[in-house]
mmCIF file of C-alpha atoms in Angstrom:
data_model
loop_
_atom_site.group_PDB
_atom_site.id
_atom_site.type_symbol
_atom_site.label_atom_id
_atom_site.label_comp_id
_atom_site.label_asym_id
_atom_site.label_seq_id
_atom_site.Cartn_x
_atom_site.Cartn_y
_atom_site.Cartn_z
ATOM 1 C CA MET A 263 16.483 9.949 35.179
ATOM 2 C CA SER A 264 13.718 7.481 33.785
ATOM 3 C CA THR A 265 12.592 4.842 35.977
ATOM 4 C CA HIS A 266 14.599 2.026 33.611
ATOM 5 C CA ARG A 267 17.660 3.727 34.461
ATOM 6 C CA PHE A 268 17.253 4.452 37.873
ATOM 7 C CA LEU A 269 16.875 0.932 38.684
ATOM 8 C CA TYR A 270 19.284 -0.377 36.488
ATOM 9 C CA THR A 271 21.686 2.264 38.661
ATOM 10 C CA LEU A 272 19.622 1.272 41.893
ATOM 11 C CA LEU A 273 21.105 -2.194 40.851
ATOM 12 C CA MET A 274 24.677 -1.404 39.838
ATOM 13 C CA TYR A 275 25.120 -0.060 43.287
ATOM 14 C CA LEU A 276 23.363 -3.155 45.192
ATOM 15 C CA LEU A 277 26.069 -4.826 43.289
ATOM 16 C CA SER A 278 28.919 -2.626 43.431
ATOM 17 C CA PRO A 279 30.383 -5.289 46.406
ATOM 18 C CA LEU A 280 30.739 -8.016 43.634
ATOM 19 C CA PHE A 281 32.186 -5.944 41.627
ATOM 20 C CA VAL A 282 35.262 -5.502 43.634
ATOM 21 C CA LEU A 283 34.932 -9.146 44.856
ATOM 22 C CA ARG A 284 35.488 -10.646 41.459
ATOM 23 C CA LEU A 285 38.795 -8.673 40.390
ATOM 24 C CA LEU A 286 39.790 -9.628 44.466
ATOM 25 C CA TRP A 287 38.792 -13.441 43.602
ATOM 26 C CA ARG A 288 40.283 -12.701 39.996
ATOM 27 C CA SER A 289 43.724 -11.966 41.332
ATOM 28 C CA ARG A 290 44.798 -14.582 43.114
ATOM 29 C CA ALA A 291 45.363 -16.032 39.151
ATOM 30 C CA ASN A 292 46.571 -12.604 38.359
ATOM 31 C CA PRO A 293 47.479 -10.053 41.189
ATOM 32 C CA ALA A 294 47.401 -7.014 38.623
ATOM 33 C CA TYR A 295 43.312 -7.399 38.734
ATOM 34 C CA ARG A 296 43.559 -6.231 42.681
ATOM 35 C CA GLN A 297 45.502 -3.218 41.848
ATOM 36 C CA ARG A 298 44.787 0.290 40.951
ATOM 37 C CA LEU A 299 41.049 -0.221 42.370
ATOM 38 C CA GLY A 300 40.014 3.340 42.608
ATOM 39 C CA GLU A 301 40.587 4.076 39.316
ATOM 40 C CA ARG A 302 37.331 1.519 38.909
ATOM 41 C CA PHE A 303 35.809 4.339 41.027
ATOM 42 C CA GLY A 304 36.612 6.758 38.618
ATOM 43 C CA CYS A 305 39.426 8.564 40.954
ATOM 44 C CA VAL A 306 41.985 9.300 38.547
ATOM 45 C CA PRO A 307 44.704 12.639 37.851
ATOM 46 C CA ALA A 308 43.298 15.474 35.962
ATOM 47 C CA THR A 309 44.694 15.685 32.399
ATOM 48 C CA GLY A 310 45.055 19.291 33.190
ATOM 49 C CA ARG A 311 43.500 20.222 29.430
ATOM 50 C CA PRO A 312 41.000 18.074 27.231
ATOM 51 C CA CYS A 313 41.594 14.736 25.786
ATOM 52 C CA ILE A 314 39.952 11.991 23.388
ATOM 53 C CA TRP A 315 39.241 8.972 25.017
ATOM 54 C CA LEU A 316 38.916 5.575 23.510
ATOM 55 C CA HIS A 317 37.728 2.867 25.374
ATOM 56 C CA ALA A 318 38.761 -0.620 24.244
ATOM 57 C CA VAL A 319 37.842 -4.234 26.625
ATOM 58 C CA SER A 320 40.688 -5.546 26.690
ATOM 59 C CA VAL A 321 43.814 -6.959 24.999
ATOM 60 C CA GLY A 322 41.923 -7.960 21.109
ATOM 61 C CA GLU A 323 39.696 -4.468 21.241
ATOM 62 C CA THR A 324 43.849 -2.789 21.788
ATOM 63 C CA ILE A 325 45.103 -4.682 19.348
ATOM 64 C CA ALA A 326 41.972 -3.710 16.727
ATOM 65 C CA ALA A 327 42.297 -0.088 18.115
ATOM 66 C CA ARG A 328 46.084 0.463 17.266
ATOM 67 C CA PRO A 329 45.744 1.729 13.404
ATOM 68 C CA LEU A 330 42.996 4.281 14.394
ATOM 69 C CA ILE A 331 45.011 5.373 17.593
ATOM 70 C CA GLU A 332 47.650 5.853 15.269
ATOM 71 C CA ARG A 333 45.571 7.981 13.291
ATOM 72 C CA LEU A 334 44.649 10.129 15.545
ATOM 73 C CA LEU A 335 47.647 11.103 17.408
ATOM 74 C CA VAL A 336 48.591 12.486 13.736
ATOM 75 C CA GLU A 337 45.044 13.639 13.457
ATOM 76 C CA TYR A 338 44.653 15.680 16.870
ATOM 77 C CA PRO A 339 48.249 16.338 18.498
ATOM 78 C CA GLN A 340 47.088 18.857 20.444
ATOM 79 C CA HIS A 341 44.964 16.591 22.621
ATOM 80 C CA PRO A 342 46.185 14.852 24.738
ATOM 81 C CA LEU A 343 45.023 10.446 23.789
ATOM 82 C CA LEU A 344 43.001 8.689 26.756
ATOM 83 C CA VAL A 345 42.533 4.913 26.198
ATOM 84 C CA THR A 346 40.889 2.831 28.860
ATOM 85 C CA THR A 347 40.494 -0.982 28.918
ATOM 86 C CA THR A 348 39.170 -2.738 31.398
ATOM 87 C CA THR A 349 42.051 -6.012 32.260
ATOM 88 C CA PRO A 350 45.271 -5.880 33.109
ATOM 89 C CA THR A 351 46.371 -7.608 29.883
ATOM 90 C CA GLY A 352 45.180 -4.826 27.857
ATOM 91 C CA SER A 353 46.479 -2.653 30.063
ATOM 92 C CA ASP A 354 49.670 -4.094 29.451
ATOM 93 C CA THR A 355 49.011 -3.584 25.846
ATOM 94 C CA VAL A 356 48.106 -0.063 25.278
ATOM 95 C CA ARG A 357 51.775 0.190 27.605
ATOM 96 C CA ARG A 358 53.642 -2.023 24.773
ATOM 97 C CA LEU A 359 51.851 -0.609 21.817
ATOM 98 C CA PHE A 360 51.598 3.155 22.938
ATOM 99 C CA GLY A 361 54.232 4.094 25.878
ATOM 100 C CA GLY A 362 53.799 7.856 26.970
ATOM 101 C CA ARG A 363 52.623 8.404 23.880
ATOM 102 C CA VAL A 364 48.609 7.807 25.203
ATOM 103 C CA LEU A 365 46.745 8.186 28.696
ATOM 104 C CA HIS A 366 45.694 5.492 30.166
ATOM 105 C CA CYS A 367 43.435 4.041 33.407
ATOM 106 C CA TYR A 368 41.113 1.222 33.798
ATOM 107 C CA PHE A 369 37.735 1.876 32.809
ATOM 108 C CA PRO A 370 34.851 2.821 35.541
ATOM 109 C CA TYR A 371 32.368 1.337 36.811
ATOM 110 C CA ASP A 372 28.489 2.809 35.421
ATOM 111 C CA LEU A 373 28.291 4.521 37.916
ATOM 112 C CA PRO A 374 26.705 8.095 38.397
ATOM 113 C CA ASP A 375 29.558 9.126 40.652
ATOM 114 C CA ALA A 376 32.161 7.598 39.424
ATOM 115 C CA LEU A 377 31.412 8.472 35.804
ATOM 116 C CA ALA A 378 30.867 12.098 37.061
ATOM 117 C CA ARG A 379 34.504 12.065 38.711
ATOM 118 C CA PHE A 380 36.038 10.631 36.141
ATOM 119 C CA LEU A 381 34.677 13.257 33.579
ATOM 120 C CA THR A 382 34.954 16.120 35.850
ATOM 121 C CA ARG A 383 39.132 14.916 36.068
ATOM 122 C CA MET A 384 39.227 14.236 31.986
ATOM 123 C CA GLN A 385 37.678 16.156 30.576
ATOM 124 C CA PRO A 386 36.978 13.967 27.430
ATOM 125 C CA LEU A 387 35.428 16.234 23.685
ATOM 126 C CA LEU A 388 35.384 13.010 22.322
ATOM 127 C CA LEU A 389 35.010 9.164 23.950
ATOM 128 C CA VAL A 390 34.710 6.219 20.781
ATOM 129 C CA VAL A 391 33.717 3.171 21.885
ATOM 130 C CA MET A 392 35.533 -0.096 20.402
ATOM 131 C CA GLU A 393 33.298 -2.891 19.464
ATOM 132 C CA THR A 394 29.817 -3.139 21.839
ATOM 133 C CA GLU A 395 30.279 -1.997 24.879
ATOM 134 C CA ILE A 396 26.225 -0.480 25.973
ATOM 135 C CA TRP A 397 26.607 1.256 29.442
ATOM 136 C CA PRO A 398 22.881 3.641 29.983
ATOM 137 C CA ASN A 399 24.930 5.663 33.123
ATOM 138 C CA LEU A 400 28.281 6.139 31.177
ATOM 139 C CA TYR A 401 26.042 7.410 27.405
ATOM 140 C CA ALA A 402 23.648 9.671 29.356
ATOM 141 C CA ALA A 403 26.514 10.986 31.034
ATOM 142 C CA CYS A 404 28.079 12.331 28.112
ATOM 143 C CA ALA A 405 24.952 13.561 26.526
ATOM 144 C CA GLN A 406 24.035 15.970 29.203
ATOM 145 C CA ARG A 407 27.825 17.082 29.057
ATOM 146 C CA ASN A 408 27.412 17.275 25.190
ATOM 147 C CA ILE A 409 30.413 14.937 24.317
ATOM 148 C CA PRO A 410 29.860 13.501 21.629
ATOM 149 C CA LEU A 411 30.087 9.178 21.961
ATOM 150 C CA MET A 412 30.787 7.067 18.559
ATOM 151 C CA LEU A 413 30.752 2.930 18.445
ATOM 152 C CA ALA A 414 33.618 2.228 16.290
ATOM 153 C CA ASN A 415 33.749 -1.560 14.641
ATOM 154 C CA ALA A 416 30.491 -1.703 16.361
ATOM 155 C CA ARG A 417 28.993 -5.271 16.046
ATOM 156 C CA LEU A 418 26.142 -6.863 17.338
ATOM 157 C CA SER A 419 25.192 -10.869 16.333
ATOM 158 C CA GLY A 420 21.801 -11.420 15.816
ATOM 159 C CA ARG A 421 21.989 -13.685 19.926
ATOM 160 C CA SER A 422 23.227 -10.328 21.323
ATOM 161 C CA THR A 423 20.965 -8.499 19.938
ATOM 162 C CA ARG A 424 17.951 -10.646 21.324
ATOM 163 C CA GLY A 425 20.022 -10.415 24.777
ATOM 164 C CA TYR A 426 19.468 -7.101 24.913
ATOM 165 C CA ALA A 427 15.517 -6.938 23.654
ATOM 166 C CA ARG A 428 14.774 -8.220 27.185
ATOM 167 C CA LEU A 429 15.689 -4.874 27.612
ATOM 168 C CA ALA A 430 14.299 -3.311 25.093
ATOM 169 C CA SER A 431 13.015 0.060 26.848
ATOM 170 C CA LEU A 432 16.198 0.886 28.202
ATOM 171 C CA VAL A 433 18.557 -0.076 25.810
ATOM 172 C CA ARG A 434 16.271 2.245 23.026
ATOM 173 C CA GLU A 435 17.304 5.220 25.498
ATOM 174 C CA THR A 436 20.896 4.148 26.036
ATOM 175 C CA LEU A 437 21.083 4.146 22.509
ATOM 176 C CA ALA A 438 19.419 7.361 21.478
ATOM 177 C CA ASN A 439 22.643 9.296 23.380
ATOM 178 C CA ALA A 440 24.917 7.512 20.914
ATOM 179 C CA SER A 441 26.026 10.304 18.198
ATOM 180 C CA LEU A 442 26.980 7.706 15.482
ATOM 181 C CA ILE A 443 27.038 3.930 15.331
ATOM 182 C CA ALA A 444 30.020 2.623 13.056
ATOM 183 C CA THR A 445 29.264 -0.680 12.551
ATOM 184 C CA ARG A 446 31.250 -3.264 10.234
ATOM 185 C CA ASP A 447 28.352 -4.177 8.242
ATOM 186 C CA PRO A 448 24.685 -3.967 6.956
ATOM 187 C CA GLN A 449 23.354 -7.031 9.835
ATOM 188 C CA ASP A 450 25.260 -5.381 12.093
ATOM 189 C CA SER A 451 23.391 -1.994 11.526
ATOM 190 C CA GLN A 452 20.546 -3.256 11.228
ATOM 191 C CA HIS A 453 20.441 -5.738 14.915
ATOM 192 C CA PHE A 454 21.421 -1.620 16.228
ATOM 193 C CA GLN A 455 18.078 -0.701 14.711
ATOM 194 C CA GLN A 456 16.022 -3.471 15.608
ATOM 195 C CA LEU A 457 17.123 -2.654 19.030
ATOM 196 C CA GLY A 458 15.996 1.308 18.442
ATOM 197 C CA ALA A 459 18.794 2.569 16.857
ATOM 198 C CA LYS A 460 17.898 5.525 14.216
ATOM 199 C CA PRO A 461 18.474 4.978 10.523
ATOM 200 C CA GLU A 462 19.974 8.321 10.720
ATOM 201 C CA GLN A 463 22.628 7.568 13.799
ATOM 202 C CA VAL A 464 24.020 3.932 11.554
ATOM 203 C CA GLU A 465 27.225 4.329 9.146
ATOM 204 C CA VAL A 466 28.691 1.227 7.744
ATOM 205 C CA CYS A 467 32.705 1.511 8.177
ATOM 206 C CA GLY A 468 33.715 -1.394 7.716
ATOM 207 C CA ASN A 469 35.954 -3.805 10.530
ATOM 208 C CA ILE A 470 38.957 -1.984 11.443
ATOM 209 C CA LYS A 471 40.550 -5.456 11.886
ATOM 210 C CA PHE A 472 41.551 -5.289 8.333
ATOM 211 C CA ASP A 473 43.649 -1.899 8.635
ATOM 212 C CA LEU A 474 46.007 -3.854 10.749
ATOM 213 C CA GLN A 475 49.742 -2.883 9.451
ATOM 214 C CA VAL A 476 52.227 -5.711 9.003
ATOM 215 C CA SER A 477 55.356 -4.506 10.268
ATOM 216 C CA SER A 478 58.890 -5.159 8.200
ATOM 217 C CA THR A 479 60.202 -5.033 11.227
ATOM 218 C CA VAL A 480 58.001 -7.981 12.552
ATOM 219 C CA VAL A 481 58.352 -9.833 9.295
ATOM 220 C CA GLU A 482 62.439 -9.985 9.758
ATOM 221 C CA GLN A 483 61.958 -11.053 12.787
ATOM 222 C CA GLY A 484 59.660 -14.102 11.529
ATOM 223 C CA ARG A 485 62.117 -15.124 9.146
ATOM 224 C CA GLN A 486 65.713 -15.056 12.586
ATOM 225 C CA LEU A 487 63.324 -17.116 14.031
ATOM 226 C CA ARG A 488 62.396 -19.915 11.121
ATOM 227 C CA SER A 489 66.742 -19.306 10.129
ATOM 228 C CA GLN A 490 67.021 -19.961 14.334
ATOM 229 C CA TRP A 491 64.591 -23.130 14.412
ATOM 230 C CA GLY A 492 65.628 -24.910 11.107
ATOM 231 C CA SER A 493 64.755 -23.335 7.728
ATOM 232 C CA GLN A 494 62.996 -26.449 6.625
ATOM 233 C CA ARG A 495 61.250 -26.960 10.001
ATOM 234 C CA GLN A 496 57.375 -26.535 8.852
ATOM 235 C CA VAL A 497 55.748 -24.257 11.686
ATOM 236 C CA CYS A 498 52.349 -24.764 13.220
ATOM 237 C CA VAL A 499 51.241 -21.771 15.020
ATOM 238 C CA ALA A 500 48.671 -22.988 17.589
ATOM 239 C CA ALA A 501 46.844 -19.488 18.786
ATOM 240 C CA SER A 502 44.731 -18.254 21.770
ATOM 241 C CA THR A 503 43.791 -21.428 23.254
ATOM 242 C CA HIS A 504 41.433 -22.396 25.909
ATOM 243 C CA GLN A 505 41.441 -25.060 28.531
ATOM 244 C CA GLY A 506 40.263 -28.195 26.555
ATOM 245 C CA GLU A 507 41.944 -27.385 23.413
ATOM 246 C CA ASP A 508 45.129 -27.793 24.339
ATOM 247 C CA GLU A 509 44.509 -31.853 24.654
ATOM 248 C CA ILE A 510 43.232 -31.674 21.191
ATOM 249 C CA ILE A 511 46.380 -29.669 19.825
ATOM 250 C CA LEU A 512 48.699 -32.506 20.957
ATOM 251 C CA ARG A 513 47.290 -34.559 20.125
ATOM 252 C CA VAL A 514 46.706 -33.804 16.281
ATOM 253 C CA PHE A 515 51.093 -32.724 16.511
ATOM 254 C CA ALA A 516 51.703 -35.608 17.712
ATOM 255 C CA ARG A 517 49.848 -37.875 14.667
ATOM 256 C CA LEU A 518 50.626 -35.375 12.441
ATOM 257 C CA ARG A 519 54.663 -35.412 13.395
ATOM 258 C CA GLU A 520 53.894 -39.229 12.116
ATOM 259 C CA GLN A 521 54.279 -38.074 8.187
ATOM 260 C CA CYS A 522 55.971 -34.563 9.325
ATOM 261 C CA PRO A 523 58.743 -35.524 11.726
ATOM 262 C CA ASP A 524 60.350 -31.861 12.129
ATOM 263 C CA LEU A 525 57.148 -30.662 12.340
ATOM 264 C CA LEU A 526 57.333 -27.429 15.161
ATOM 265 C CA LEU A 527 54.153 -26.529 17.129
ATOM 266 C CA VAL A 528 53.708 -22.950 18.827
ATOM 267 C CA VAL A 529 51.561 -23.029 21.484
ATOM 268 C CA VAL A 530 49.774 -19.514 22.669
ATOM 269 C CA PRO A 531 47.429 -19.535 25.495
ATOM 270 C CA ARG A 532 44.333 -16.953 25.196
ATOM 271 C CA HIS A 533 44.757 -16.274 29.061
ATOM 272 C CA PRO A 534 48.237 -16.042 30.706
ATOM 273 C CA GLU A 535 46.991 -17.356 34.172
ATOM 274 C CA ARG A 536 46.548 -20.340 32.244
ATOM 275 C CA PHE A 537 50.404 -20.886 30.880
ATOM 276 C CA ASP A 538 51.740 -22.611 33.833
ATOM 277 C CA ALA A 539 49.060 -25.265 33.053
ATOM 278 C CA VAL A 540 49.919 -25.362 29.448
ATOM 279 C CA ALA A 541 53.490 -25.402 29.954
ATOM 280 C CA THR A 542 53.393 -28.866 32.132
ATOM 281 C CA LEU A 543 50.613 -30.206 29.643
ATOM 282 C CA CYS A 544 53.254 -29.803 26.322
ATOM 283 C CA ALA A 545 56.136 -31.207 29.192
ATOM 284 C CA ASN A 546 54.238 -34.288 30.189
ATOM 285 C CA SER A 547 53.598 -35.199 26.482
ATOM 286 C CA GLY A 548 57.351 -36.191 26.221
ATOM 287 C CA LEU A 549 58.568 -33.543 23.755
ATOM 288 C CA PRO A 550 60.963 -31.476 24.016
ATOM 289 C CA THR A 551 59.424 -28.506 25.021
ATOM 290 C CA VAL A 552 60.809 -24.738 25.568
ATOM 291 C CA ARG A 553 58.753 -22.095 26.819
ATOM 292 C CA ARG A 554 59.494 -18.789 25.769
ATOM 293 C CA SER A 555 59.861 -16.477 28.932
ATOM 294 C CA THR A 556 62.263 -18.743 29.932
ATOM 295 C CA GLY A 557 64.413 -17.430 27.457
ATOM 296 C CA SER A 558 65.871 -20.369 27.054
ATOM 297 C CA ALA A 559 67.677 -21.312 23.839
ATOM 298 C CA PHE A 560 66.107 -22.938 21.071
ATOM 299 C CA SER A 561 67.522 -25.696 19.048
ATOM 300 C CA LEU A 562 66.662 -28.155 16.169
ATOM 301 C CA ASP A 563 64.687 -30.917 18.509
ATOM 302 C CA THR A 564 62.767 -28.771 20.289
ATOM 303 C CA ALA A 565 59.506 -30.097 19.296
ATOM 304 C CA ILE A 566 56.904 -27.761 20.728
ATOM 305 C CA ILE A 567 57.454 -23.947 21.850
ATOM 306 C CA VAL A 568 54.916 -22.259 24.534
ATOM 307 C CA GLY A 569 54.348 -18.553 23.647
ATOM 308 C CA ASP A 570 54.231 -17.554 27.476
ATOM 309 C CA SER A 571 55.401 -14.202 26.460
ATOM 310 C CA MET A 572 52.300 -11.132 25.933
ATOM 311 C CA GLY A 573 52.382 -9.220 22.671
ATOM 312 C CA GLU A 574 53.957 -11.520 20.689
ATOM 313 C CA MET A 575 51.332 -13.026 18.672
ATOM 314 C CA LEU A 576 52.151 -10.876 15.526
ATOM 315 C CA LEU A 577 55.698 -12.613 15.439
ATOM 316 C CA TRP A 578 54.751 -16.375 16.188
ATOM 317 C CA TYR A 579 52.836 -15.386 12.435
ATOM 318 C CA ALA A 580 54.983 -13.838 10.729
ATOM 319 C CA ALA A 581 57.300 -17.376 10.981
ATOM 320 C CA ALA A 582 53.953 -19.397 10.685
ATOM 321 C CA ASP A 583 53.423 -22.158 8.206
ATOM 322 C CA VAL A 584 49.589 -22.851 9.208
ATOM 323 C CA ALA A 585 47.799 -21.299 11.916
ATOM 324 C CA PHE A 586 44.599 -23.073 13.996
ATOM 325 C CA ILE A 587 42.628 -20.488 16.386
ATOM 326 C CA GLY A 588 41.021 -21.339 19.168
ATOM 327 C CA GLY A 589 38.601 -20.502 21.577
ATOM 328 C CA SER A 590 36.809 -22.902 18.547
ATOM 329 C CA LEU A 591 37.230 -26.302 19.463
ATOM 330 C CA VAL A 592 34.846 -25.226 22.513
ATOM 331 C CA ALA A 593 31.933 -23.362 22.610
ATOM 332 C CA HIS A 594 33.668 -19.678 23.372
ATOM 333 C CA GLY A 595 32.830 -18.204 19.914
ATOM 334 C CA GLY A 596 36.002 -17.988 18.385
ATOM 335 C CA HIS A 597 39.229 -15.733 17.677
ATOM 336 C CA ASN A 598 40.575 -12.914 15.349
ATOM 337 C CA PRO A 599 41.560 -14.997 12.062
ATOM 338 C CA LEU A 600 42.611 -11.615 9.974
ATOM 339 C CA GLU A 601 46.086 -11.186 11.889
ATOM 340 C CA ALA A 602 47.489 -14.430 10.127
ATOM 341 C CA ALA A 603 45.493 -13.963 7.389
ATOM 342 C CA ALA A 604 47.783 -10.365 7.207
ATOM 343 C CA PHE A 605 50.851 -12.343 6.602
ATOM 344 C CA GLY A 606 49.761 -15.168 4.425
ATOM 345 C CA VAL A 607 49.321 -17.817 6.538
ATOM 346 C CA PRO A 608 46.032 -20.367 6.303
ATOM 347 C CA VAL A 609 43.936 -20.692 8.875
ATOM 348 C CA VAL A 610 41.574 -23.067 10.710
ATOM 349 C CA SER A 611 39.519 -23.276 13.151
ATOM 350 C CA GLY A 612 36.286 -25.229 14.660
ATOM 351 C CA GLU A 613 33.469 -24.929 13.698
ATOM 352 C CA HIS A 614 32.469 -22.347 17.497
ATOM 353 C CA VAL A 615 32.890 -18.989 15.212
ATOM 354 C CA HIS A 616 30.094 -16.573 16.612
ATOM 355 C CA ASN A 617 31.928 -14.185 17.739
ATOM 356 C CA PHE A 618 33.444 -13.541 14.196
ATOM 357 C CA ALA A 619 30.544 -14.518 12.098
ATOM 358 C CA ASP A 620 31.311 -11.223 9.215
ATOM 359 C CA ILE A 621 34.674 -13.145 9.101
ATOM 360 C CA PHE A 622 35.041 -16.463 8.743
ATOM 361 C CA PRO A 623 32.043 -17.058 6.332
ATOM 362 C CA PRO A 624 33.485 -15.085 3.591
ATOM 363 C CA LEU A 625 37.206 -16.156 4.240
ATOM 364 C CA CYS A 626 36.329 -19.068 4.209
ATOM 365 C CA GLN A 627 34.535 -18.677 0.925
ATOM 366 C CA ALA A 628 37.717 -17.165 -0.421
ATOM 367 C CA GLY A 629 39.791 -19.924 0.039
ATOM 368 C CA GLY A 630 42.096 -18.564 3.048
ATOM 369 C CA ALA A 631 40.305 -20.577 5.672
ATOM 370 C CA VAL A 632 38.694 -23.783 6.607
ATOM 371 C CA LEU A 633 36.129 -24.561 9.665
ATOM 372 C CA ALA A 634 36.967 -28.263 11.369
ATOM 373 C CA GLN A 635 34.225 -30.236 12.774
ATOM 374 C CA ASP A 636 36.390 -32.006 15.716
ATOM 375 C CA GLU A 637 39.815 -33.324 16.298
ATOM 376 C CA THR A 638 39.742 -35.493 12.965
ATOM 377 C CA GLY A 639 38.406 -32.836 10.978
ATOM 378 C CA LEU A 640 41.569 -30.897 12.559
ATOM 379 C CA TYR A 641 44.279 -33.506 12.252
ATOM 380 C CA ALA A 642 42.750 -34.075 7.939
ATOM 381 C CA GLN A 643 43.125 -30.454 7.087
ATOM 382 C CA LEU A 644 46.339 -29.533 8.944
ATOM 383 C CA GLN A 645 47.783 -32.794 7.252
ATOM 384 C CA GLU A 646 46.484 -31.309 3.794
ATOM 385 C CA TRP A 647 48.002 -28.376 4.173
ATOM 386 C CA LEU A 648 51.251 -29.949 5.524
ATOM 387 C CA GLN A 649 51.664 -32.358 2.667
ATOM 388 C CA ASP A 650 50.467 -29.980 -0.441
ATOM 389 C CA ALA A 651 53.084 -27.228 -0.595
ATOM 390 C CA ALA A 652 51.133 -25.593 -3.408
ATOM 391 C CA GLU A 653 47.719 -25.999 -1.801
ATOM 392 C CA GLN A 654 49.381 -24.859 1.379
ATOM 393 C CA GLN A 655 50.689 -21.424 -0.730
ATOM 394 C CA GLN A 656 47.489 -20.938 -2.720
ATOM 395 C CA ALA A 657 45.519 -20.473 0.400
ATOM 396 C CA GLY A 658 47.379 -18.874 2.048
ATOM 397 C CA GLN A 659 47.428 -16.280 -0.966
ATOM 398 C CA ALA A 660 43.731 -16.028 -0.503
ATOM 399 C CA ALA A 661 43.494 -15.198 3.342
ATOM 400 C CA LYS A 662 45.942 -11.849 2.102
ATOM 401 C CA THR A 663 44.310 -11.268 -1.205
ATOM 402 C CA PHE A 664 40.686 -11.705 1.370
ATOM 403 C CA PHE A 665 42.714 -9.215 4.577
ATOM 404 C CA GLN A 666 43.529 -6.725 1.697
ATOM 405 C CA GLN A 667 40.541 -6.182 -0.476
ATOM 406 C CA ASN A 668 38.530 -5.330 2.435
ATOM 407 C CA GLN A 669 40.852 -2.545 4.188
ATOM 408 C CA ARG A 670 39.124 0.904 4.963
ATOM 409 C CA ALA A 671 37.567 1.515 8.464
ATOM 410 C CA VAL A 672 40.027 4.079 9.695
ATOM 411 C CA ASP A 673 39.794 6.489 6.726
ATOM 412 C CA CYS A 674 35.504 6.172 7.569
ATOM 413 C CA LEU A 675 36.211 6.433 10.858
ATOM 414 C CA ILE A 676 38.487 8.835 11.344
ATOM 415 C CA GLN A 677 36.051 11.603 9.039
ATOM 416 C CA ALA A 678 33.435 10.725 11.149
ATOM 417 C CA ILE A 679 35.465 11.535 13.637
ATOM 418 C CA THR A 680 36.321 14.616 12.394
ATOM 419 C CA THR A 681 32.591 15.884 11.539
ATOM 420 C CA LEU A 682 31.274 14.905 15.113
ATOM 421 C CA MET A 683 34.492 17.086 16.689
ATOM 422 C CA THR A 684 33.700 19.611 14.537
ATOM 423 C CA THR A 685 29.631 19.797 15.469
ATOM 424 C CA SER A 686 30.429 19.714 19.081
ATOM 425 C CA ARG A 687 32.827 22.555 18.411
ATOM 426 C CA GLY A 688 30.429 24.208 16.338
#
């Protein structure tokens, strides 16, 4: 073990009690955080036979990985597929999307003994890590056991690159243990190479989020919702909202209803622990509000629906005319606009979208999205689309075309995985 990794490991062990305390603290809002703690230390049941392991941190990464997971289930039916997550919401998403077709547990902490216990019991033939999870001990443990490790949909913003560069020696050593870094675009490849990855380790495969498959069932369910709400009503979805954004959305919505009295708003908070607070905020606005989770009937008088049920984001987009994507009016970094684009729904976001710097600029250039500087800009753009059906339709079609033209990542990733599996066996 190098000096850098030794010091990192020592720090991880010293901090491990704080990791547990943090879980307990978060469990005040979500009790699931204090459940299955042993899994985070590698205490998991043995699989009984070698598996393929895919790690997706939370909900967004799990949904993005869905087309790849479905392909892996088809291509490698002889091996169990293990999907790990870090958060309870990610865990719930795995169970909802895949049920008993995959194995699931929490991702272990980056501690040598936890990893050794986990790898011995799970016997992975290959590890696919979604996006950017650079864990020195995990990478080293996989290299020592000759387990190929691939970063899929790998991304590194300029800000993240500068942050990792502060630990240049440790990061360079860690990346050397990766078998392949499959990036979203050439800029991401350049950033990984700036951190020490070798050119032969890096391959541009595109963004897997473009490979989302739109189910005809969801499309039909969206139509049914529209008929329940009133087929002539326009629907605005405010997706993945964060604290500080809901108040803005409600003010904008109140102004929009002055011109569009039948307008319906669907608010979907990003985090489940905010469901109650957002529902109260909406109810206090004085407009008729219904919570999806209560099963209460929608009526023509319903003005606001709080989407407080997990796993229905695609359904809301299927029923939407326009969408606001949250985490962008506050300095969070934005969320994925491609799910809306897949349904031909034009998108407006705030300017804080650096987490999707590879998507928003070309999507905006194509005419499928607009970045609003502030509350005034958000109102102006939504009003324009709601009052001009032709412009709304044109923007929605531009978003859908952009989405369809960039679908290619899963084929590239499967080809890379096949190569790694063949090489490791041979």
